[in-house]
Amino acid sequence: MPKSFTTLLDPDVVRDPHPTLAELRRTSPVVWDPVIETWLVTRHEDVKAALGDPRFSRDRRLTKSYTPPDPETWAARHDEYTMNVSDETQHRRWRKQLSAGFTPRAVRRMEGLVRAVVSQFARPLIRRRGAVDLVAKFTNPIPNTVISRITGIPPYPGEEDRFRQLGQDVIRQFFPMADAENKRRGEQAMNELAEWIGKLADERRQEPQDDLLSDLIVGNQGEDAMSNVEIIMQIVVLVAAGSETTTLGGTHAIRLLLEHPDQLALLRADPSLTRNAVREVLRFDFGGAGSMPLVATEDLEIGGVVIRRGDMLMSSVSSANRDETVFDAPDRFDITRDTRETLTFGSGPHYCLGANLALQELDCMLEGTLEFLPEGARLIDDELEWESIGLMRRPVNLPVDFG
Ligand code: HEM
């Protein structure tokens, strides 16, 4: 093990994982973290292979260290019912039930809705002066509003803020190494969301509407019919997987462009670079050093290291995205580079179901930003606040001086 590596939980690693990940790629590409009790894989080739390897499961109940949550809690139901932790047969079933709503064609149909939501939050920022927090005013509300409109929850205006807060509380309890407070708040939020979605599901059974919640009910009849718990869990996964992540992508996108004025100027001069700029943001700076845990279902070997059945493994996408054997000068933020090997949406059968939607939202968010952000706008560095949750570190705000 390299001298400088003790654990991914080291606050210096959480603050900036890249120097440590670069060293691990060079010296110990498959390394044991004795504090988290997980293997960490850092080279692009190994990260991609592990994500697509059927011998790894996302079902954390298979880990040796799994402590079952109280069976009456939503944390327990989450471990049993959600697509991103379930195994093959169940996974295929749930993924099929949801996927029709997320094909490239379906997402193109949503473009008008996404544009309308982005414009709702971008319009008030045009010709603004002074300091503006773009997380609060722009990147935070958009993804959750989009997902609540698509799913059909909540149907009434005015409830979107509460819905957004619940979605964010839910996802934080599932971040690797989330603390007790995040778990407690997550459980509370799940109770409220479950009641909300369950009631709406009952209403949609009586009177279907033009939304995903109704599609899940109408489109899955007979032996495919979904129970209320299944519906609640799949919708919660969409809300949780689709809001905080996309908010983070949008926040990093604006931050990185403000920190790299040459790249911002390039994008202003050639807006056809937007999609690649989004991909470069996701490559350059997205999550923390770890990943959602995988569990080995049999003894196997990666790079000469034996992983035992039941061992936990994190496939470090952040590290893969900076692998110098795949990306030229990986520590340079360059919106014109070839970004095709970026792994931020995962790889293999669990590849992010919402990737097309997320990319479309982020494209629209960047286009909206270029419209409202005046030339000369600057990031107010000393007011930028960061928050660490487990292995992740994220900006809580994005203070920008509009001049
Ligand atoms: C920038 C935004 C996003 C990022 C970076 C992201 C990333 C990911 C990653 C890394 C995975 C796990 C892949 C794996 O296990 O191999 C995943 C799974 C998933 N994501 Fe996303 N995601 C984003 C946005 C969204 C959105 C907008 C939605 C839907 C509304 C969504 C829905 C899902 C679902 C349902 C899964 C589980 C897929 C499965 O297990 O088959 N995500 N996402």
mmCIF file with all atom_site columns, C-alpha atoms in Angstrom, residues 216-354:
data_model
loop_
_atom_site.group_PDB
_atom_site.id
_atom_site.type_symbol
_atom_site.label_atom_id
_atom_site.label_alt_id
_atom_site.label_comp_id
_atom_site.label_asym_id
_atom_site.label_entity_id
_atom_site.label_seq_id
_atom_site.pdbx_PDB_ins_code
_atom_site.Cartn_x
_atom_site.Cartn_y
_atom_site.Cartn_z
_atom_site.occupancy
_atom_site.B_iso_or_equiv
_atom_site.pdbx_formal_charge
_atom_site.auth_seq_id
_atom_site.auth_comp_id
_atom_site.auth_asym_id
_atom_site.auth_atom_id
_atom_site.pdbx_PDB_model_num
ATOM 1   C CA . LEU A 1 216 ? -46.361 2.127   -14.408 1.00 0.00 ? 216 LEU A CA 1
ATOM 2   C CA . ILE A 1 217 ? -49.865 1.106   -13.374 1.00 0.00 ? 217 ILE A CA 1
ATOM 3   C CA . VAL A 1 218 ? -51.558 0.905   -16.795 1.00 0.00 ? 218 VAL A CA 1
ATOM 4   C CA . GLY A 1 219 ? -48.531 -0.531  -18.652 1.00 0.00 ? 219 GLY A CA 1
ATOM 5   C CA . ASN A 1 220 ? -47.860 -3.330  -16.181 1.00 0.00 ? 220 ASN A CA 1
ATOM 6   C CA . GLN A 1 221 ? -50.901 -5.551  -15.810 1.00 0.00 ? 221 GLN A CA 1
ATOM 7   C CA . GLY A 1 222 ? -51.417 -9.236  -14.980 1.00 0.00 ? 222 GLY A CA 1
ATOM 8   C CA . GLU A 1 223 ? -48.264 -10.935 -13.713 1.00 0.00 ? 223 GLU A CA 1
ATOM 9   C CA . ASP A 1 224 ? -46.265 -7.746  -14.309 1.00 0.00 ? 224 ASP A CA 1
ATOM 10  C CA . ALA A 1 225 ? -48.589 -5.664  -12.088 1.00 0.00 ? 225 ALA A CA 1
ATOM 11  C CA . MET A 1 226 ? -46.636 -3.659  -9.540  1.00 0.00 ? 226 MET A CA 1
ATOM 12  C CA . SER A 1 227 ? -47.552 -3.473  -5.875  1.00 0.00 ? 227 SER A CA 1
ATOM 13  C CA . ASN A 1 228 ? -47.727 -0.091  -4.170  1.00 0.00 ? 228 ASN A CA 1
ATOM 14  C CA . VAL A 1 229 ? -44.431 -0.775  -2.366  1.00 0.00 ? 229 VAL A CA 1
ATOM 15  C CA . GLU A 1 230 ? -42.741 -1.551  -5.706  1.00 0.00 ? 230 GLU A CA 1
ATOM 16  C CA . ILE A 1 231 ? -44.168 1.599   -7.274  1.00 0.00 ? 231 ILE A CA 1
ATOM 17  C CA . ILE A 1 232 ? -43.155 3.725   -4.299  1.00 0.00 ? 232 ILE A CA 1
ATOM 18  C CA . MET A 1 233 ? -39.609 2.349   -4.317  1.00 0.00 ? 233 MET A CA 1
ATOM 19  C CA . GLN A 1 234 ? -39.077 2.768   -8.074  1.00 0.00 ? 234 GLN A CA 1
ATOM 20  C CA . ILE A 1 235 ? -40.411 6.332   -8.029  1.00 0.00 ? 235 ILE A CA 1
ATOM 21  C CA . VAL A 1 236 ? -38.269 7.113   -5.000  1.00 0.00 ? 236 VAL A CA 1
ATOM 22  C CA . VAL A 1 237 ? -35.221 5.748   -6.848  1.00 0.00 ? 237 VAL A CA 1
ATOM 23  C CA . LEU A 1 238 ? -35.983 8.062   -9.770  1.00 0.00 ? 238 LEU A CA 1
ATOM 24  C CA . VAL A 1 239 ? -36.425 11.060  -7.513  1.00 0.00 ? 239 VAL A CA 1
ATOM 25  C CA . ALA A 1 240 ? -33.339 10.248  -5.490  1.00 0.00 ? 240 ALA A CA 1
ATOM 26  C CA . ALA A 1 241 ? -31.126 9.207   -8.440  1.00 0.00 ? 241 ALA A CA 1
ATOM 27  C CA . GLY A 1 242 ? -32.294 11.980  -10.718 1.00 0.00 ? 242 GLY A CA 1
ATOM 28  C CA . SER A 1 243 ? -32.306 15.135  -8.647  1.00 0.00 ? 243 SER A CA 1
ATOM 29  C CA . GLU A 1 244 ? -29.239 15.568  -6.427  1.00 0.00 ? 244 GLU A CA 1
ATOM 30  C CA . THR A 1 245 ? -26.975 14.092  -9.155  1.00 0.00 ? 245 THR A CA 1
ATOM 31  C CA . THR A 1 246 ? -28.132 16.439  -11.885 1.00 0.00 ? 246 THR A CA 1
ATOM 32  C CA . THR A 1 247 ? -28.060 19.419  -9.536  1.00 0.00 ? 247 THR A CA 1
ATOM 33  C CA . LEU A 1 248 ? -24.460 18.553  -8.734  1.00 0.00 ? 248 LEU A CA 1
ATOM 34  C CA . GLY A 1 249 ? -23.614 18.260  -12.457 1.00 0.00 ? 249 GLY A CA 1
ATOM 35  C CA . GLY A 1 250 ? -25.137 21.676  -13.175 1.00 0.00 ? 250 GLY A CA 1
ATOM 36  C CA . THR A 1 251 ? -23.394 23.280  -10.207 1.00 0.00 ? 251 THR A CA 1
ATOM 37  C CA . HIS A 1 252 ? -19.986 21.877  -11.155 1.00 0.00 ? 252 HIS A CA 1
ATOM 38  C CA . ALA A 1 253 ? -20.560 22.909  -14.783 1.00 0.00 ? 253 ALA A CA 1
ATOM 39  C CA . ILE A 1 254 ? -21.091 26.581  -13.944 1.00 0.00 ? 254 ILE A CA 1
ATOM 40  C CA . ARG A 1 255 ? -18.332 26.570  -11.314 1.00 0.00 ? 255 ARG A CA 1
ATOM 41  C CA . LEU A 1 256 ? -15.756 24.969  -13.618 1.00 0.00 ? 256 LEU A CA 1
ATOM 42  C CA . LEU A 1 257 ? -16.569 27.320  -16.489 1.00 0.00 ? 257 LEU A CA 1
ATOM 43  C CA . LEU A 1 258 ? -16.207 30.340  -14.199 1.00 0.00 ? 258 LEU A CA 1
ATOM 44  C CA . GLU A 1 259 ? -12.898 28.944  -12.918 1.00 0.00 ? 259 GLU A CA 1
ATOM 45  C CA . HIS A 1 260 ? -11.700 28.389  -16.515 1.00 0.00 ? 260 HIS A CA 1
ATOM 46  C CA . PRO A 1 261 ? -12.611 31.615  -18.351 1.00 0.00 ? 261 PRO A CA 1
ATOM 47  C CA . ASP A 1 262 ? -10.852 30.446  -21.536 1.00 0.00 ? 262 ASP A CA 1
ATOM 48  C CA . GLN A 1 263 ? -13.220 27.436  -21.695 1.00 0.00 ? 263 GLN A CA 1
ATOM 49  C CA . LEU A 1 264 ? -16.236 29.639  -20.982 1.00 0.00 ? 264 LEU A CA 1
ATOM 50  C CA . ALA A 1 265 ? -15.200 31.953  -23.823 1.00 0.00 ? 265 ALA A CA 1
ATOM 51  C CA . LEU A 1 266 ? -14.788 28.940  -26.097 1.00 0.00 ? 266 LEU A CA 1
ATOM 52  C CA . LEU A 1 267 ? -18.300 27.762  -25.277 1.00 0.00 ? 267 LEU A CA 1
ATOM 53  C CA . ARG A 1 268 ? -19.795 31.218  -25.811 1.00 0.00 ? 268 ARG A CA 1
ATOM 54  C CA . ALA A 1 269 ? -18.086 31.367  -29.211 1.00 0.00 ? 269 ALA A CA 1
ATOM 55  C CA . ASP A 1 270 ? -19.238 27.875  -30.206 1.00 0.00 ? 270 ASP A CA 1
ATOM 56  C CA . PRO A 1 271 ? -22.411 26.655  -28.443 1.00 0.00 ? 271 PRO A CA 1
ATOM 57  C CA . SER A 1 272 ? -22.270 23.409  -30.443 1.00 0.00 ? 272 SER A CA 1
ATOM 58  C CA . LEU A 1 273 ? -19.661 22.380  -27.819 1.00 0.00 ? 273 LEU A CA 1
ATOM 59  C CA . THR A 1 274 ? -22.364 22.302  -25.111 1.00 0.00 ? 274 THR A CA 1
ATOM 60  C CA . ARG A 1 275 ? -22.898 18.514  -24.985 1.00 0.00 ? 275 ARG A CA 1
ATOM 61  C CA . ASN A 1 276 ? -19.177 17.836  -24.896 1.00 0.00 ? 276 ASN A CA 1
ATOM 62  C CA . ALA A 1 277 ? -18.674 20.524  -22.240 1.00 0.00 ? 277 ALA A CA 1
ATOM 63  C CA . VAL A 1 278 ? -21.263 18.733  -20.082 1.00 0.00 ? 278 VAL A CA 1
ATOM 64  C CA . ARG A 1 279 ? -19.478 15.412  -20.562 1.00 0.00 ? 279 ARG A CA 1
ATOM 65  C CA . GLU A 1 280 ? -16.137 17.023  -19.721 1.00 0.00 ? 280 GLU A CA 1
ATOM 66  C CA . VAL A 1 281 ? -17.588 18.444  -16.487 1.00 0.00 ? 281 VAL A CA 1
ATOM 67  C CA . LEU A 1 282 ? -18.837 14.972  -15.532 1.00 0.00 ? 282 LEU A CA 1
ATOM 68  C CA . ARG A 1 283 ? -15.407 13.507  -16.333 1.00 0.00 ? 283 ARG A CA 1
ATOM 69  C CA . PHE A 1 284 ? -13.348 16.165  -14.630 1.00 0.00 ? 284 PHE A CA 1
ATOM 70  C CA . ASP A 1 285 ? -15.097 16.702  -11.330 1.00 0.00 ? 285 ASP A CA 1
ATOM 71  C CA . PHE A 1 286 ? -18.198 14.873  -10.293 1.00 0.00 ? 286 PHE A CA 1
ATOM 72  C CA . GLY A 1 287 ? -18.383 12.479  -7.365  1.00 0.00 ? 287 GLY A CA 1
ATOM 73  C CA . GLY A 1 288 ? -16.021 11.471  -4.593  1.00 0.00 ? 288 GLY A CA 1
ATOM 74  C CA . ALA A 1 289 ? -13.250 8.891   -4.672  1.00 0.00 ? 289 ALA A CA 1
ATOM 75  C CA . GLY A 1 290 ? -15.525 5.904   -4.009  1.00 0.00 ? 290 GLY A CA 1
ATOM 76  C CA . SER A 1 291 ? -18.713 4.609   -5.580  1.00 0.00 ? 291 SER A CA 1
ATOM 77  C CA . MET A 1 292 ? -21.836 2.757   -4.658  1.00 0.00 ? 292 MET A CA 1
ATOM 78  C CA . PRO A 1 293 ? -20.530 -0.548  -3.276  1.00 0.00 ? 293 PRO A CA 1
ATOM 79  C CA . LEU A 1 294 ? -20.356 -3.773  -5.294  1.00 0.00 ? 294 LEU A CA 1
ATOM 80  C CA . VAL A 1 295 ? -20.236 -7.202  -3.642  1.00 0.00 ? 295 VAL A CA 1
ATOM 81  C CA . ALA A 1 296 ? -18.282 -10.198 -4.986  1.00 0.00 ? 296 ALA A CA 1
ATOM 82  C CA . THR A 1 297 ? -20.643 -13.177 -5.351  1.00 0.00 ? 297 THR A CA 1
ATOM 83  C CA . GLU A 1 298 ? -17.707 -15.585 -5.787  1.00 0.00 ? 298 GLU A CA 1
ATOM 84  C CA . ASP A 1 299 ? -13.935 -15.592 -5.300  1.00 0.00 ? 299 ASP A CA 1
ATOM 85  C CA . LEU A 1 300 ? -12.289 -13.792 -8.218  1.00 0.00 ? 300 LEU A CA 1
ATOM 86  C CA . GLU A 1 301 ? -9.144  -11.969 -9.243  1.00 0.00 ? 301 GLU A CA 1
ATOM 87  C CA . ILE A 1 302 ? -8.527  -8.404  -10.434 1.00 0.00 ? 302 ILE A CA 1
ATOM 88  C CA . GLY A 1 303 ? -5.037  -7.360  -11.477 1.00 0.00 ? 303 GLY A CA 1
ATOM 89  C CA . GLY A 1 304 ? -3.514  -10.325 -9.608  1.00 0.00 ? 304 GLY A CA 1
ATOM 90  C CA . VAL A 1 305 ? -5.352  -9.502  -6.361  1.00 0.00 ? 305 VAL A CA 1
ATOM 91  C CA . VAL A 1 306 ? -7.781  -12.094 -4.981  1.00 0.00 ? 306 VAL A CA 1
ATOM 92  C CA . ILE A 1 307 ? -11.199 -10.744 -3.994  1.00 0.00 ? 307 ILE A CA 1
ATOM 93  C CA . ARG A 1 308 ? -13.159 -13.130 -1.775  1.00 0.00 ? 308 ARG A CA 1
ATOM 94  C CA . ARG A 1 309 ? -16.854 -13.898 -2.014  1.00 0.00 ? 309 ARG A CA 1
ATOM 95  C CA . GLY A 1 310 ? -18.756 -11.375 0.148   1.00 0.00 ? 310 GLY A CA 1
ATOM 96  C CA . ASP A 1 311 ? -15.994 -8.740  -0.074  1.00 0.00 ? 311 ASP A CA 1
ATOM 97  C CA . MET A 1 312 ? -17.093 -5.216  -0.849  1.00 0.00 ? 312 MET A CA 1
ATOM 98  C CA . LEU A 1 313 ? -15.490 -3.321  -3.726  1.00 0.00 ? 313 LEU A CA 1
ATOM 99  C CA . MET A 1 314 ? -15.716 0.283   -4.873  1.00 0.00 ? 314 MET A CA 1
ATOM 100 C CA . SER A 1 315 ? -15.082 0.961   -8.522  1.00 0.00 ? 315 SER A CA 1
ATOM 101 C CA . SER A 1 316 ? -13.644 4.465   -8.528  1.00 0.00 ? 316 SER A CA 1
ATOM 102 C CA . VAL A 1 317 ? -15.217 6.238   -11.453 1.00 0.00 ? 317 VAL A CA 1
ATOM 103 C CA . SER A 1 318 ? -13.524 9.521   -10.464 1.00 0.00 ? 318 SER A CA 1
ATOM 104 C CA . SER A 1 319 ? -10.188 7.779   -10.763 1.00 0.00 ? 319 SER A CA 1
ATOM 105 C CA . ALA A 1 320 ? -11.039 6.057   -14.062 1.00 0.00 ? 320 ALA A CA 1
ATOM 106 C CA . ASN A 1 321 ? -12.063 9.432   -15.484 1.00 0.00 ? 321 ASN A CA 1
ATOM 107 C CA . ARG A 1 322 ? -8.558  10.780  -14.801 1.00 0.00 ? 322 ARG A CA 1
ATOM 108 C CA . ASP A 1 323 ? -6.652  7.711   -15.968 1.00 0.00 ? 323 ASP A CA 1
ATOM 109 C CA . GLU A 1 324 ? -3.701  9.006   -17.966 1.00 0.00 ? 324 GLU A CA 1
ATOM 110 C CA . THR A 1 325 ? -3.628  5.891   -20.148 1.00 0.00 ? 325 THR A CA 1
ATOM 111 C CA . VAL A 1 326 ? -7.094  6.784   -21.461 1.00 0.00 ? 326 VAL A CA 1
ATOM 112 C CA . PHE A 1 327 ? -7.303  10.586  -21.260 1.00 0.00 ? 327 PHE A CA 1
ATOM 113 C CA . ASP A 1 328 ? -4.550  12.831  -22.518 1.00 0.00 ? 328 ASP A CA 1
ATOM 114 C CA . ALA A 1 329 ? -3.436  15.322  -19.787 1.00 0.00 ? 329 ALA A CA 1
ATOM 115 C CA . PRO A 1 330 ? -6.362  14.192  -17.602 1.00 0.00 ? 330 PRO A CA 1
ATOM 116 C CA . ASP A 1 331 ? -5.989  16.990  -15.031 1.00 0.00 ? 331 ASP A CA 1
ATOM 117 C CA . ARG A 1 332 ? -6.693  19.620  -17.674 1.00 0.00 ? 332 ARG A CA 1
ATOM 118 C CA . PHE A 1 333 ? -10.298 20.805  -18.016 1.00 0.00 ? 333 PHE A CA 1
ATOM 119 C CA . ASP A 1 334 ? -10.818 20.870  -21.776 1.00 0.00 ? 334 ASP A CA 1
ATOM 120 C CA . ILE A 1 335 ? -14.305 21.025  -23.281 1.00 0.00 ? 335 ILE A CA 1
ATOM 121 C CA . THR A 1 336 ? -13.000 20.008  -26.709 1.00 0.00 ? 336 THR A CA 1
ATOM 122 C CA . ARG A 1 337 ? -11.401 16.711  -25.640 1.00 0.00 ? 337 ARG A CA 1
ATOM 123 C CA . ASP A 1 338 ? -12.630 13.220  -26.551 1.00 0.00 ? 338 ASP A CA 1
ATOM 124 C CA . THR A 1 339 ? -14.909 12.345  -23.617 1.00 0.00 ? 339 THR A CA 1
ATOM 125 C CA . ARG A 1 340 ? -16.308 9.049   -24.880 1.00 0.00 ? 340 ARG A CA 1
ATOM 126 C CA . GLU A 1 341 ? -14.611 6.878   -22.260 1.00 0.00 ? 341 GLU A CA 1
ATOM 127 C CA . THR A 1 342 ? -16.062 8.876   -19.343 1.00 0.00 ? 342 THR A CA 1
ATOM 128 C CA . LEU A 1 343 ? -17.631 6.461   -16.844 1.00 0.00 ? 343 LEU A CA 1
ATOM 129 C CA . THR A 1 344 ? -19.667 8.856   -14.701 1.00 0.00 ? 344 THR A CA 1
ATOM 130 C CA . PHE A 1 345 ? -22.950 7.171   -15.687 1.00 0.00 ? 345 PHE A CA 1
ATOM 131 C CA . GLY A 1 346 ? -21.515 3.733   -14.884 1.00 0.00 ? 346 GLY A CA 1
ATOM 132 C CA . SER A 1 347 ? -21.204 0.849   -17.331 1.00 0.00 ? 347 SER A CA 1
ATOM 133 C CA . GLY A 1 348 ? -22.882 -2.496  -18.051 1.00 0.00 ? 348 GLY A CA 1
ATOM 134 C CA . PRO A 1 349 ? -26.438 -3.578  -17.213 1.00 0.00 ? 349 PRO A CA 1
ATOM 135 C CA . HIS A 1 350 ? -26.874 -0.966  -14.468 1.00 0.00 ? 350 HIS A CA 1
ATOM 136 C CA . TYR A 1 351 ? -25.739 1.918   -16.715 1.00 0.00 ? 351 TYR A CA 1
ATOM 137 C CA . CYS A 1 352 ? -27.659 4.995   -15.551 1.00 0.00 ? 352 CYS A CA 1
ATOM 138 C CA . LEU A 1 353 ? -31.222 4.727   -16.812 1.00 0.00 ? 353 LEU A CA 1
ATOM 139 C CA . GLY A 1 354 ? -31.618 8.500   -16.696 1.00 0.00 ? 354 GLY A CA 1
#
